[in-house]
Tab-separated table of C-alpha atoms in Angstrom:
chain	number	residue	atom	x	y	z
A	1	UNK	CA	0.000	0.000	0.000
A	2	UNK	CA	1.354	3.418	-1.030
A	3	UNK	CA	1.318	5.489	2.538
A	4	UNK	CA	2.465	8.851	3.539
A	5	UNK	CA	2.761	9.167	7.431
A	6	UNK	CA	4.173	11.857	8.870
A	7	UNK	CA	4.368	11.971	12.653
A	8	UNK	CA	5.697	14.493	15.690
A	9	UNK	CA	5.915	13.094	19.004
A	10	UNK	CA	7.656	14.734	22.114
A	11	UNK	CA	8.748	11.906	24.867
A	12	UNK	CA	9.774	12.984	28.218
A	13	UNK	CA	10.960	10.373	31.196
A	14	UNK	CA	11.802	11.141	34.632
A	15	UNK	CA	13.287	9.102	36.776
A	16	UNK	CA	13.744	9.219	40.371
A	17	UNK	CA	15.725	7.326	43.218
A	18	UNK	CA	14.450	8.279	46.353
A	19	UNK	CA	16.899	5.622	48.206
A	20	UNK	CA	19.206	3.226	46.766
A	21	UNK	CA	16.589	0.546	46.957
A	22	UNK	CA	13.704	2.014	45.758
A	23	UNK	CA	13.150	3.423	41.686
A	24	UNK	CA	10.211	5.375	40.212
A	25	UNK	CA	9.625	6.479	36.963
A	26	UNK	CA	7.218	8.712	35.068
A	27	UNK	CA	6.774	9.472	31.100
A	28	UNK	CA	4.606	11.625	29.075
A	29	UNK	CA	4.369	11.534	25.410
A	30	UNK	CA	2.736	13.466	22.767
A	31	UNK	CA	1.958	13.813	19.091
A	32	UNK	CA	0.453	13.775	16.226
A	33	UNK	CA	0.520	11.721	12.977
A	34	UNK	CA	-1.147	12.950	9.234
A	35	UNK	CA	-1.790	9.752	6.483
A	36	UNK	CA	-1.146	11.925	3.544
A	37	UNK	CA	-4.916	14.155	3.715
A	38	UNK	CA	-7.403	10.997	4.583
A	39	UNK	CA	-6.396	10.545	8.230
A	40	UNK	CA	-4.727	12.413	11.288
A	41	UNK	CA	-4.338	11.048	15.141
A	42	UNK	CA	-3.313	12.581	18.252
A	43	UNK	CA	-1.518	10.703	20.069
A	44	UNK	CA	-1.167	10.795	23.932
A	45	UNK	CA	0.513	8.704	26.924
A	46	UNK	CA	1.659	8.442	30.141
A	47	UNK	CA	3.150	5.786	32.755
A	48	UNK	CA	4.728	5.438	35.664
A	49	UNK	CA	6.575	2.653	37.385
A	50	UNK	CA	8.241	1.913	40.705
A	51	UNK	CA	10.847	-0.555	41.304
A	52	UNK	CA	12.139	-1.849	45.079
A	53	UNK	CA	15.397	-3.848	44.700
A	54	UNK	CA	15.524	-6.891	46.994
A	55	UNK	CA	19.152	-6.280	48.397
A	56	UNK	CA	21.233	-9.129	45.884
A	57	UNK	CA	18.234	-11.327	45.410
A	58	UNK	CA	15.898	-9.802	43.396
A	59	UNK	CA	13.933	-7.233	42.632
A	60	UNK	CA	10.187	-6.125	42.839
A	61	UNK	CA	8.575	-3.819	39.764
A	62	UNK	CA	5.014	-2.094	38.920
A	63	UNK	CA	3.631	-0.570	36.019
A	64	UNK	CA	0.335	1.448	35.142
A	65	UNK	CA	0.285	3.445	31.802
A	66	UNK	CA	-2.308	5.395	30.012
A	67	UNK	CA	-2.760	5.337	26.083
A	68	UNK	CA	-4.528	7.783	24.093
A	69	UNK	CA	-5.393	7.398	19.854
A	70	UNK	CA	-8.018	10.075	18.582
A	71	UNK	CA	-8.604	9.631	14.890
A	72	UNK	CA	-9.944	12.522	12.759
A	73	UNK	CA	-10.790	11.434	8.914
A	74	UNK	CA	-10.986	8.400	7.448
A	75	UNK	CA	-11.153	6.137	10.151
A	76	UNK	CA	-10.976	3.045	8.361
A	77	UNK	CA	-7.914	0.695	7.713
A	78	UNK	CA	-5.604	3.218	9.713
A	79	UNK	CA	-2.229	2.208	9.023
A	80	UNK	CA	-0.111	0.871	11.903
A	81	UNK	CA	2.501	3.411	11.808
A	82	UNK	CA	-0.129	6.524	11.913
A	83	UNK	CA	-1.419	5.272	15.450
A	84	UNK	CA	1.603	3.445	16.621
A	85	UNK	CA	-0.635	0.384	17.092
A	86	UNK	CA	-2.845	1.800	19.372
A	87	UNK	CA	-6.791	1.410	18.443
A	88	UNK	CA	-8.885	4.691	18.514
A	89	UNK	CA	-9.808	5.468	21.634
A	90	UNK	CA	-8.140	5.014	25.635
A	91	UNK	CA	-5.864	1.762	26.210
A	92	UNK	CA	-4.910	1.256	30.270
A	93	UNK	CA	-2.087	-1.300	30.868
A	94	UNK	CA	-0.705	-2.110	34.035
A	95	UNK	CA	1.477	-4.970	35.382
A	96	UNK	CA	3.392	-6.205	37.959
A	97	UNK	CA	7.059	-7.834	37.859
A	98	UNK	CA	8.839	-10.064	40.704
A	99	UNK	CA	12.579	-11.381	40.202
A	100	UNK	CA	14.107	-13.661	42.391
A	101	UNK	CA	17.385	-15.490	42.869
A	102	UNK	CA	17.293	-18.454	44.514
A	103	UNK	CA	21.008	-19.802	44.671
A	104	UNK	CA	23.924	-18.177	42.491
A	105	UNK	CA	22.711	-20.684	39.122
A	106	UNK	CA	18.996	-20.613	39.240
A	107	UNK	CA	16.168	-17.129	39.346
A	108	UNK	CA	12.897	-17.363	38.972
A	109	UNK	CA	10.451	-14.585	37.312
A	110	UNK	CA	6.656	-13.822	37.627
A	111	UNK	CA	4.881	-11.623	35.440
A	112	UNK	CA	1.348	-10.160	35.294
A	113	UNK	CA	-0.072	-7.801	32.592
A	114	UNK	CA	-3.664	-6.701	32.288
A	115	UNK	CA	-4.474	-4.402	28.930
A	116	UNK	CA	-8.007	-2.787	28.556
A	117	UNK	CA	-7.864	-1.815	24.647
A	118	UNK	CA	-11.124	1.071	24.052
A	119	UNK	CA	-14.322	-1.214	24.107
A	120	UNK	CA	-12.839	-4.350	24.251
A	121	UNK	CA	-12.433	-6.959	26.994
A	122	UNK	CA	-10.104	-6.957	29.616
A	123	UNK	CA	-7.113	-9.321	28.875
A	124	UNK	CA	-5.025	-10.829	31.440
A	125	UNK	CA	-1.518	-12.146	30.653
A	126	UNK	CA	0.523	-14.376	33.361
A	127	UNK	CA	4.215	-16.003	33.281
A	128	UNK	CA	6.443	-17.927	35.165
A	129	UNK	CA	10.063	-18.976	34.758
A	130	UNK	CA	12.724	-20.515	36.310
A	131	UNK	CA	16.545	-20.171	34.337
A	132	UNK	CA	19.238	-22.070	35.098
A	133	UNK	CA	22.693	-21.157	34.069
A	134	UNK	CA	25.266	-24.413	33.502
């Protein structure tokens, strides 16, 4: 398909170590994106994280971010690239990370995400992994 996307997008992160064990984080980003003169999107985001660091053992994470696509035009068959994948409309993802080291050759992970995409469903993402290193 013959497209034309132009995009601007400003991304700002902060981050921020209150002690030496514990890391937050915070982003904003915005923008917009023109597909030649059928379709335009604003773009809009923000997240924030914190991290605690389990002293040589591991380390504990959260996430929660807020994304924003509003589509002006033709609002069909929006290329990927004008909306950065986002669908129209307000996307919420949040998750929760916990790393562990059990002896000096073996961590373990868990991982939780949950994504609410515009109108659609909640969907709930789990994993869990233990490495060892020979």
């Amino acid at each position: 398909r013959n497209r034309s996307v132009r995009a601007t997008i400003i991304d700002f992160d902060w981050t921020y170590r209150p002690a030496g064990d514990i890391e937050s984080a915070f982003g904003v980003s915005i923008g917009d994106a023109n597909n030649y003169e059928f379709s335009s999107a604003s773009l809009n985001a923000q997240r924030l994280s914190v991290s605690y660091l389990l002293r040589n053992t591991g380390r504990i994470r959260t996430e929660f971010s807020r994304e924003e696509a509003v589509i002006s035009g033709i609002s069909t068959d929006l290329p990927f690239e004008l909306t950065q994948g986002r669908i129209p409309g307000k996307t919420w993802i949040w998750g929760f990370t916990f790393e562990y080291r059990l002896t000096r050759f073996l961590e373990s992970s868990m991982r939780y995400e949950g994504r609410k995409e515009g109108f659609l469903s909640t969907i709930h993402t789990g994993s869990l992994e233990v490495r060892a290193f020979f």
